[in-house]
PDB file of C-alpha atoms in Angstrom:
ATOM      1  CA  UNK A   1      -4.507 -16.270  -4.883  1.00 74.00           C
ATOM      2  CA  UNK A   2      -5.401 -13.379  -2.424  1.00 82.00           C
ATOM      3  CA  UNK A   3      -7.372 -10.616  -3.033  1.00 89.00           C
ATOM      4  CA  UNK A   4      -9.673  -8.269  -1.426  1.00 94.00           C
ATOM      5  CA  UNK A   5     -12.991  -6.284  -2.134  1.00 96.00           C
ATOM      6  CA  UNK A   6     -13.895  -3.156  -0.756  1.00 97.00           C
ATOM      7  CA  UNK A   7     -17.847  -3.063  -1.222  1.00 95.00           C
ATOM      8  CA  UNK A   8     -18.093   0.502  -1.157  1.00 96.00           C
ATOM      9  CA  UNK A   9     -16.210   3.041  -3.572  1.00 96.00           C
ATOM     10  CA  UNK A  10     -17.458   6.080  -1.496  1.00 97.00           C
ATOM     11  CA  UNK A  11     -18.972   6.554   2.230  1.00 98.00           C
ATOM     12  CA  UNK A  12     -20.584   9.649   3.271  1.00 98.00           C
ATOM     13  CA  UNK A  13     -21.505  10.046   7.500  1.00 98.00           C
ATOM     14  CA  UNK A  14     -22.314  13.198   9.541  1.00 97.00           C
ATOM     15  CA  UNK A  15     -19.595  13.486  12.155  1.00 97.00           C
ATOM     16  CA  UNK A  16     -20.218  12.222  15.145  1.00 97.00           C
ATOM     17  CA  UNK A  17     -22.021   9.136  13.492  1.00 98.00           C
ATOM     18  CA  UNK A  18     -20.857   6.097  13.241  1.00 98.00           C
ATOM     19  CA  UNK A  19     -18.592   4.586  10.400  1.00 98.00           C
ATOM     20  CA  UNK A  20     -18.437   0.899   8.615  1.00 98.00           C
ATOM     21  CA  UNK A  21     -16.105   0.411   5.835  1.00 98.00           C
ATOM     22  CA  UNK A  22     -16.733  -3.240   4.438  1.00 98.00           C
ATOM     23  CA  UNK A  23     -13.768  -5.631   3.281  1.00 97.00           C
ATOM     24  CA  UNK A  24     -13.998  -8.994   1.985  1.00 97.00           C
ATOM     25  CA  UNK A  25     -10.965 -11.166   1.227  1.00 94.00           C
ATOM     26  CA  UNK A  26      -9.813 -14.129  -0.244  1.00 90.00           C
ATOM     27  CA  UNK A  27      -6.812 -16.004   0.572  1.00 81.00           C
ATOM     28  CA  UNK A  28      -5.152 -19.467   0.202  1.00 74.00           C
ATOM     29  CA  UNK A  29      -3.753 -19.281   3.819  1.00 73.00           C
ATOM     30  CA  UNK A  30      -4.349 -18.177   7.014  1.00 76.00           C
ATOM     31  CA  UNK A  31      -4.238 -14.260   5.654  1.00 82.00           C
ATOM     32  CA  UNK A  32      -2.666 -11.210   7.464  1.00 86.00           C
ATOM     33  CA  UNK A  33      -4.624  -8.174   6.821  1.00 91.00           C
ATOM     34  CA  UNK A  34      -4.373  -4.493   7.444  1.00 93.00           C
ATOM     35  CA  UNK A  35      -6.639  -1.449   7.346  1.00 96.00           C
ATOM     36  CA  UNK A  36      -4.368   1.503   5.650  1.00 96.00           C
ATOM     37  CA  UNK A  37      -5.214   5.197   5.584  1.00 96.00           C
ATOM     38  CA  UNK A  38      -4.137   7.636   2.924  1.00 94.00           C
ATOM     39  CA  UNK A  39      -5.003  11.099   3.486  1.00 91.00           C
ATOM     40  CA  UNK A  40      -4.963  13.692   0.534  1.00 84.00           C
ATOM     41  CA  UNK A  41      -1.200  14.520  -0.398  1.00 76.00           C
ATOM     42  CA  UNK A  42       0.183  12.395   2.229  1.00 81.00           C
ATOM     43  CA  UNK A  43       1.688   8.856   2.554  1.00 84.00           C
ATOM     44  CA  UNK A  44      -0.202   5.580   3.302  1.00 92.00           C
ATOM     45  CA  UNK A  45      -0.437   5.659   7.212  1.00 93.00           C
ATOM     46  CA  UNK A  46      -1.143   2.203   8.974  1.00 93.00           C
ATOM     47  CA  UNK A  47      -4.856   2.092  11.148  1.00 95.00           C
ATOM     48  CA  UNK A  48      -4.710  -1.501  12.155  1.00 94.00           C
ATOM     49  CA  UNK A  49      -3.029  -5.646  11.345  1.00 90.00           C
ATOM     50  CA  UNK A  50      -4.835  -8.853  12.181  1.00 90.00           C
ATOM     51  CA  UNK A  51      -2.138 -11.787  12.224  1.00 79.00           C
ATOM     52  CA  UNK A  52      -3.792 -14.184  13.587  1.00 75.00           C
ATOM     53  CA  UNK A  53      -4.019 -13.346  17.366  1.00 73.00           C
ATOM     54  CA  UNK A  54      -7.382 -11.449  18.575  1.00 83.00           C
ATOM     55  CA  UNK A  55     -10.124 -11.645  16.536  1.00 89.00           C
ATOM     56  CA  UNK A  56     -11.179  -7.966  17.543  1.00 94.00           C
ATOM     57  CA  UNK A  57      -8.039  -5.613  16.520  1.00 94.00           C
ATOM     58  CA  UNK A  58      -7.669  -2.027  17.575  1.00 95.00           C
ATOM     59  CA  UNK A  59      -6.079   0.620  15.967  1.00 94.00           C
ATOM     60  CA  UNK A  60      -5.313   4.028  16.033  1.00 94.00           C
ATOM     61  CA  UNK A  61      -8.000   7.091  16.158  1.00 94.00           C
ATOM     62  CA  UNK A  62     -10.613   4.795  17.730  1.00 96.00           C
ATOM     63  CA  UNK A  63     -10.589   2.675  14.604  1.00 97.00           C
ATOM     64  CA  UNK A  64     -11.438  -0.967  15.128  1.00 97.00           C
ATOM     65  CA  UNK A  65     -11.870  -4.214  13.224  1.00 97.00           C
ATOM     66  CA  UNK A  66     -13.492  -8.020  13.015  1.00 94.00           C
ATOM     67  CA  UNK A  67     -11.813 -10.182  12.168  1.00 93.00           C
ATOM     68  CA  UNK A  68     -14.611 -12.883  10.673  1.00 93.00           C
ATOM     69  CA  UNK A  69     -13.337 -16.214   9.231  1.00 90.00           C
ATOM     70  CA  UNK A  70     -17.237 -17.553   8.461  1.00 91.00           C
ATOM     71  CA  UNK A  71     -17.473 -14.617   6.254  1.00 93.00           C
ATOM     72  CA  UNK A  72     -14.592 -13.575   5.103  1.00 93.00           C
ATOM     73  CA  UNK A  73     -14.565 -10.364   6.485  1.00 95.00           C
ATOM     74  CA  UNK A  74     -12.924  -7.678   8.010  1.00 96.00           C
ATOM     75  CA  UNK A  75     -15.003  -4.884   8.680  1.00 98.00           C
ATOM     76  CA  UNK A  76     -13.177  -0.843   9.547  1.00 98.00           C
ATOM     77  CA  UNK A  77     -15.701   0.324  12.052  1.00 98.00           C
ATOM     78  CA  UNK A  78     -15.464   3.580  14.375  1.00 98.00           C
ATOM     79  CA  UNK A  79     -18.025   4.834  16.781  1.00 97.00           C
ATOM     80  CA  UNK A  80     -17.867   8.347  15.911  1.00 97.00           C
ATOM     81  CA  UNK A  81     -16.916  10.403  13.093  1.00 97.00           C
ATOM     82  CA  UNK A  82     -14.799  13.229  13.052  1.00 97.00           C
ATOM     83  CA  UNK A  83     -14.228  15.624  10.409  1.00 96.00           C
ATOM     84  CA  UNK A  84     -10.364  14.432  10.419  1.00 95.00           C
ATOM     85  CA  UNK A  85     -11.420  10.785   9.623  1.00 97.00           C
ATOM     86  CA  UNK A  86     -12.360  11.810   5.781  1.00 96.00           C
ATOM     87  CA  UNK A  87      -9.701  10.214   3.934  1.00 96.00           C
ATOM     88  CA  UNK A  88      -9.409   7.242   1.158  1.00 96.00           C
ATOM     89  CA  UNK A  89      -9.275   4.039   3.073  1.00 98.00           C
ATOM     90  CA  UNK A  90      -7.479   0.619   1.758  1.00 97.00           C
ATOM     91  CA  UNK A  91      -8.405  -3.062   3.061  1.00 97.00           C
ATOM     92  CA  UNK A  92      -5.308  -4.906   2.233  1.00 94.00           C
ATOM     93  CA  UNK A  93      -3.838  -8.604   2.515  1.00 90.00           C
ATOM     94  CA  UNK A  94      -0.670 -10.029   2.917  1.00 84.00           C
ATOM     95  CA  UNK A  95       0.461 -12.149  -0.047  1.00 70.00           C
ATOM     96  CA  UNK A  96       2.710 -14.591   1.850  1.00 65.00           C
ATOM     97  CA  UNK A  97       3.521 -16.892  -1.090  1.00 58.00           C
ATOM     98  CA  UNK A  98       7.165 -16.831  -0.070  1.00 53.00           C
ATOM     99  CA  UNK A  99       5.805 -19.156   2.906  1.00 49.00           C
ATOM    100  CA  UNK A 100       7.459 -17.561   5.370  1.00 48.00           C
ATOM    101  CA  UNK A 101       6.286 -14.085   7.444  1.00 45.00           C
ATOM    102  CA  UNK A 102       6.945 -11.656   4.451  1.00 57.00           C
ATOM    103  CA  UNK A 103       5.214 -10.717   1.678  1.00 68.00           C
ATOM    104  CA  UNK A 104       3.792  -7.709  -0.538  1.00 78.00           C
ATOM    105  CA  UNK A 105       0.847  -6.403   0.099  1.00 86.00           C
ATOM    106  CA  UNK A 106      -2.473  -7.043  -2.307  1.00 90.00           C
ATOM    107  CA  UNK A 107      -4.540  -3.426  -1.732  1.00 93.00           C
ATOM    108  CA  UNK A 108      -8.206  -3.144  -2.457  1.00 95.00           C
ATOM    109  CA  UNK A 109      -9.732  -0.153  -4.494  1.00 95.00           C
ATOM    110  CA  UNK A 110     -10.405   1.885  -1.621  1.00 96.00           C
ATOM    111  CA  UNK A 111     -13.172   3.703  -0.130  1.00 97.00           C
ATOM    112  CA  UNK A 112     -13.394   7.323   0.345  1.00 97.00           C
ATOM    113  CA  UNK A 113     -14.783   8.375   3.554  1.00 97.00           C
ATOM    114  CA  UNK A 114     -16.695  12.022   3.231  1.00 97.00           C
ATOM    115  CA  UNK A 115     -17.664  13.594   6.681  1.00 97.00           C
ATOM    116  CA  UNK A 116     -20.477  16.053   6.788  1.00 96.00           C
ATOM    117  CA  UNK A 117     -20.521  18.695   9.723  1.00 95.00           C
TER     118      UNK A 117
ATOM    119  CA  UNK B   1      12.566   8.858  13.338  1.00 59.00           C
ATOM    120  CA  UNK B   2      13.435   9.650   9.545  1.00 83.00           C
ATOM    121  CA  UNK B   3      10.609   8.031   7.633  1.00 92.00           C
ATOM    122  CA  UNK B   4      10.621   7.151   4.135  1.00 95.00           C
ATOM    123  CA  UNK B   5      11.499   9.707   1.583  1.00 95.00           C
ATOM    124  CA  UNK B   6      11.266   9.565  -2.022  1.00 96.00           C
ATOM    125  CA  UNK B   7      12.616  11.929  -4.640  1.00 97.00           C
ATOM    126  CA  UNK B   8      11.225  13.442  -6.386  1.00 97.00           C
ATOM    127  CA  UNK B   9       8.000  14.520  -5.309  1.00 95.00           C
ATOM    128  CA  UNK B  10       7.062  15.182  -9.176  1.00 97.00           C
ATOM    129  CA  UNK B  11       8.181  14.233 -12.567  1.00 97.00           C
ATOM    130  CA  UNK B  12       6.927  15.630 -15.640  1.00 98.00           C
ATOM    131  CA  UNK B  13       8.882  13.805 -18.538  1.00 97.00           C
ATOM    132  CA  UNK B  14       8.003  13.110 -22.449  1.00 97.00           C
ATOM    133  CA  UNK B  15       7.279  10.153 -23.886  1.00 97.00           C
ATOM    134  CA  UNK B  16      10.032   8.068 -24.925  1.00 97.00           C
ATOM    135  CA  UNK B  17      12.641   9.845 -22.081  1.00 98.00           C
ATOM    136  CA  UNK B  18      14.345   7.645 -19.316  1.00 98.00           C
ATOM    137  CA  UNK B  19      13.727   8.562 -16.047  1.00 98.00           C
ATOM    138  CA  UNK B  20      14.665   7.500 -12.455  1.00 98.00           C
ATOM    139  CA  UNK B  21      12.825   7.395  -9.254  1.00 98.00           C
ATOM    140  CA  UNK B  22      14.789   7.223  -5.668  1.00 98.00           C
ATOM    141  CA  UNK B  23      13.815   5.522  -2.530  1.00 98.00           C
ATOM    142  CA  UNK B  24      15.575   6.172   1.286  1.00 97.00           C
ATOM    143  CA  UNK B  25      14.174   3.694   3.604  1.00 96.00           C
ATOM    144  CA  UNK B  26      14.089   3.765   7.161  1.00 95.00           C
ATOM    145  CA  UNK B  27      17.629   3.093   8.526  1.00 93.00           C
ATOM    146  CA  UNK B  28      17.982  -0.626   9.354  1.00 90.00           C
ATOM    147  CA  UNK B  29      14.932  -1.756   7.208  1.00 91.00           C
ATOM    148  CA  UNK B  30      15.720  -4.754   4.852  1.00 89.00           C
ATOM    149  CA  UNK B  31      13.148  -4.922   3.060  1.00 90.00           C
ATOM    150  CA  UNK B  32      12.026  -2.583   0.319  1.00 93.00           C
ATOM    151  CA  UNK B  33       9.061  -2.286  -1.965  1.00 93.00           C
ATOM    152  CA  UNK B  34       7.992  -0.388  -4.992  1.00 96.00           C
ATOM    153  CA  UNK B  35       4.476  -0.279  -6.075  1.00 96.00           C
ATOM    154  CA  UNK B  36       2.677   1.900  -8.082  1.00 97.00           C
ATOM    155  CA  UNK B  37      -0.439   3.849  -7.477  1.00 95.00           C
ATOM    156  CA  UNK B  38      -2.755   4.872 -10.749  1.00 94.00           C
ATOM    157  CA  UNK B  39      -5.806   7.355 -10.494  1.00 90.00           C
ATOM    158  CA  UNK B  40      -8.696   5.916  -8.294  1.00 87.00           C
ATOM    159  CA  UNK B  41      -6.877   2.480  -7.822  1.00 91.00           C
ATOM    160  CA  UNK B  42      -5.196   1.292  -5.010  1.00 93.00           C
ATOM    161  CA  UNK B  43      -1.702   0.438  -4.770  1.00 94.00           C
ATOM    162  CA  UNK B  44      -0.141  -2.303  -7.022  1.00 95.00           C
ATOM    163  CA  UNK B  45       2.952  -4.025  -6.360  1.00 93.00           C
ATOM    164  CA  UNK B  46       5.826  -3.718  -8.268  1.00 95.00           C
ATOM    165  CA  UNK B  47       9.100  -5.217  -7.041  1.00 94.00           C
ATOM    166  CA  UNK B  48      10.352  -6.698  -3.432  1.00 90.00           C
ATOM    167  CA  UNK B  49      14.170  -6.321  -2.425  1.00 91.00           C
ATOM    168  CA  UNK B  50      15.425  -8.383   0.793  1.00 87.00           C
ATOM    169  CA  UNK B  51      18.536  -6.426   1.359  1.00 88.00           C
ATOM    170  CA  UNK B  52      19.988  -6.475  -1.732  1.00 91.00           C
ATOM    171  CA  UNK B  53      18.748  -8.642  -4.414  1.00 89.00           C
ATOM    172  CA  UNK B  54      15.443  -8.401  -6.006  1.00 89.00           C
ATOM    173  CA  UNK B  55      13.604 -11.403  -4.245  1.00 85.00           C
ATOM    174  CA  UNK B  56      10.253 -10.952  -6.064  1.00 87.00           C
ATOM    175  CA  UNK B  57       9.756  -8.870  -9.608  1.00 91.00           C
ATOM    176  CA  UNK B  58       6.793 -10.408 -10.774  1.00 90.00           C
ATOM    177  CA  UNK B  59       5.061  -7.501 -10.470  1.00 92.00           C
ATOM    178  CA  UNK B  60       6.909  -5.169 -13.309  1.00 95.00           C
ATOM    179  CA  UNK B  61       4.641  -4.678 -16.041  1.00 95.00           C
ATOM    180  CA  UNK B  62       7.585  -5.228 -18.912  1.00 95.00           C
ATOM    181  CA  UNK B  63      10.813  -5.063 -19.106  1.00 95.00           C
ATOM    182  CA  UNK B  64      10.926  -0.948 -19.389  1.00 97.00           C
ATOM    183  CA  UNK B  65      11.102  -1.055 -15.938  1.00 97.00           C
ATOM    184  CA  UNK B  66      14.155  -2.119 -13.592  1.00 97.00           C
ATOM    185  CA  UNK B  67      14.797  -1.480 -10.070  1.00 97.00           C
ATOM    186  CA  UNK B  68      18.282  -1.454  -8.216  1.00 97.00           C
ATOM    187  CA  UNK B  69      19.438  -1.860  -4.154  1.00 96.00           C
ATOM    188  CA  UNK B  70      22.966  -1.866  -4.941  1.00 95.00           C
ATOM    189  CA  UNK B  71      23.824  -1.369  -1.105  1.00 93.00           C
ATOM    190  CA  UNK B  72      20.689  -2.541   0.316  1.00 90.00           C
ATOM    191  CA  UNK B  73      20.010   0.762   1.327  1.00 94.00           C
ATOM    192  CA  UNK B  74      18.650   3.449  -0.962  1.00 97.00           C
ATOM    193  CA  UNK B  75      16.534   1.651  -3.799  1.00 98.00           C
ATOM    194  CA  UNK B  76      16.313   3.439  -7.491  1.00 98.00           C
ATOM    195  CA  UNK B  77      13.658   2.458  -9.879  1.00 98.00           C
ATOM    196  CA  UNK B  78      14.184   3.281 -13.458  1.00 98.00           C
ATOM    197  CA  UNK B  79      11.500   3.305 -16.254  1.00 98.00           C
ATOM    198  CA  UNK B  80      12.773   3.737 -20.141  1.00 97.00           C
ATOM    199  CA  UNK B  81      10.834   4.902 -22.880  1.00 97.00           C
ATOM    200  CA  UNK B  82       8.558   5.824 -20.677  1.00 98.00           C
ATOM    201  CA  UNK B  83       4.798   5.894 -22.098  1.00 97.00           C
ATOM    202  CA  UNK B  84       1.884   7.933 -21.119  1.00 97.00           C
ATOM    203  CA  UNK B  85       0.673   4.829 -19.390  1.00 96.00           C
ATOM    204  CA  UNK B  86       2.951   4.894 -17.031  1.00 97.00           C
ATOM    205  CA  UNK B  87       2.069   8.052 -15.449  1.00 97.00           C
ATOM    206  CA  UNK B  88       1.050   7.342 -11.588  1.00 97.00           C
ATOM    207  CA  UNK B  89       1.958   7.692  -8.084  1.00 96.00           C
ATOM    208  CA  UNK B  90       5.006   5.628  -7.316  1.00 98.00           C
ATOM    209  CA  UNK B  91       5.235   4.337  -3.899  1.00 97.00           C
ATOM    210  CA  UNK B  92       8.258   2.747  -1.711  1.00 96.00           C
ATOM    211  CA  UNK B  93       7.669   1.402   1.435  1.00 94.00           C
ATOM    212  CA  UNK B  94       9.959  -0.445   3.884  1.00 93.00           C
ATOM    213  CA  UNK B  95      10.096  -2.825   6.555  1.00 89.00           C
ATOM    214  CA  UNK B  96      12.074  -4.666   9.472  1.00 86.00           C
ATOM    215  CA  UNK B  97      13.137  -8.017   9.682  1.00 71.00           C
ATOM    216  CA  UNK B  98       9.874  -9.641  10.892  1.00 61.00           C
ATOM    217  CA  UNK B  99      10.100 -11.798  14.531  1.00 55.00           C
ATOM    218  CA  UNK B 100       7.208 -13.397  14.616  1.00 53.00           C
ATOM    219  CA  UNK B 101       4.227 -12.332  12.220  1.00 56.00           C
ATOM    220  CA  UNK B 102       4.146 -10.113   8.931  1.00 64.00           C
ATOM    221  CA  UNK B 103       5.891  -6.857   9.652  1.00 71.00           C
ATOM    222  CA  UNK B 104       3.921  -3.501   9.251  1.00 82.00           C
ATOM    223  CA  UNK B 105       5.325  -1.667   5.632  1.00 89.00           C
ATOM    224  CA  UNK B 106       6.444   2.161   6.259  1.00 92.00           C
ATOM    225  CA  UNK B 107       5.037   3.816   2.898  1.00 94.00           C
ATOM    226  CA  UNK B 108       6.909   7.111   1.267  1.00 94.00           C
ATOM    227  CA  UNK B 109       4.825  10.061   0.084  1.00 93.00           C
ATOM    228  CA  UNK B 110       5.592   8.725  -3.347  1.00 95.00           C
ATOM    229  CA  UNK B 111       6.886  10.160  -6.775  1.00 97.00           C
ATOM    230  CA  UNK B 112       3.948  11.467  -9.038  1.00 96.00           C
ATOM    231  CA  UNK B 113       5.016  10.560 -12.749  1.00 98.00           C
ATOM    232  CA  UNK B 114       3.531  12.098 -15.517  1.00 98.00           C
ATOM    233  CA  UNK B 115       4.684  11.200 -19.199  1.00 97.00           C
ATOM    234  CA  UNK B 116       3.476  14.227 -21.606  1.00 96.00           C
TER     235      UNK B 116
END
């Protein structure tokens, strides 16, 4: 069965420092995962997917993430902070036990990124 | 583009009352999802429509709940005697036909439930 584990329930930075949200996941198959963003009142906005292609995925707002097979991992990084960036942030994997492409997505418990001025 | 919408915004019901929940994907999406969001959890899947017909419902708690895509279009999920349990953030999200790898889902703002 997938799953995922966000390590940390809350993250506080200073803007303009650098941020790491930390993912784990487990998965049966080769796993598609995704970085969501949900600010307060508003919708689940995508930040990034990894299916499989580059390792290294780029997203939106200077997000990134690493893909990293050895350790199941897949790491929301961003240089530097901005006061915009505090939000609640989701790791999330694909549950593609239809075996084809599609599948419902398997969130983790998020982790809410403060930013300090 | 019109995004997902979801009506309504709130719901304050009583226990025991019926209640329904509506979903307008994006135009052209065929496939639909409910899940439901409770207080400082993430999102938990409910039900997955490909056009039409429910193709995965594993994820309804009991059979209180249904969910209906009677045009493959606008989705409508209904709860009955609703408990106080059942108060959270209910979430529809949408996507294409995927080409080649697993298609990105297009979340609404969601339907805040609250059973008095």
């Amino acid at each position: 069965a997938q799953s995922v584990t966000q390590l940390d329930s809350h993250v506080s930075v200073s803007e303009g420092t650098p941020v790491l949200l930390r993912c784990n996941y487990s998965s049966s198959y080769s796993p598609s995962l995704f970085w969501y963003v949900q600010h307060p009142n508003k919708g689940l906005q995508l930040l990034l997917k990894y299916t499989s292609a580059a390792t290294l995925v780029k997203g939106i707002n200077g997000f990134e993430a690493e893909f990293k097979k050895s350790e199941t991992s897949f790491h929301l990084t961003k240089p530097s902070a901005h006061m915009s960036d505090a939000a609640e942030y989701f790791c999330v994997v694909s549950d593609r036990k239809y075996g084809g492409s599609q599948g419902n997505l398997i969130f983790g418990k998020g982790t809410k990124l403060s930013v300090k001025p | 583009g019109a995004g997902v919408s979801q009506t309504p915004s709130n719901k304050v019901t009583e226990k025991g009352k019926y209640v329904e929940l509506r979903c307008d994907p994006i135009s052209g999406h065929t496939a639909l999802y409910w899940y439901r969001q409770s207080l400082g959890q993430g999102p938990e899947f409910l039900i997955y429509f490909q056009g039409t017909g429910a193709a995965d419902d594993s994820g309804l708690p009991n059979d209180r709940f249904f969910a209906v895509r009677p045009e493959g279009s606008v989705s409508t999920l209904k709860i009955q005697r609703t408990e106080r349990g059942d108060s959270a953030v209910y979430l529809c999200a949408s996507s294409p036909v995927p080409k080649l790898h697993v298609s990105e889902q297009f979340f609404g703002p969601g339907t805040r439930l609250t059973v008095l």
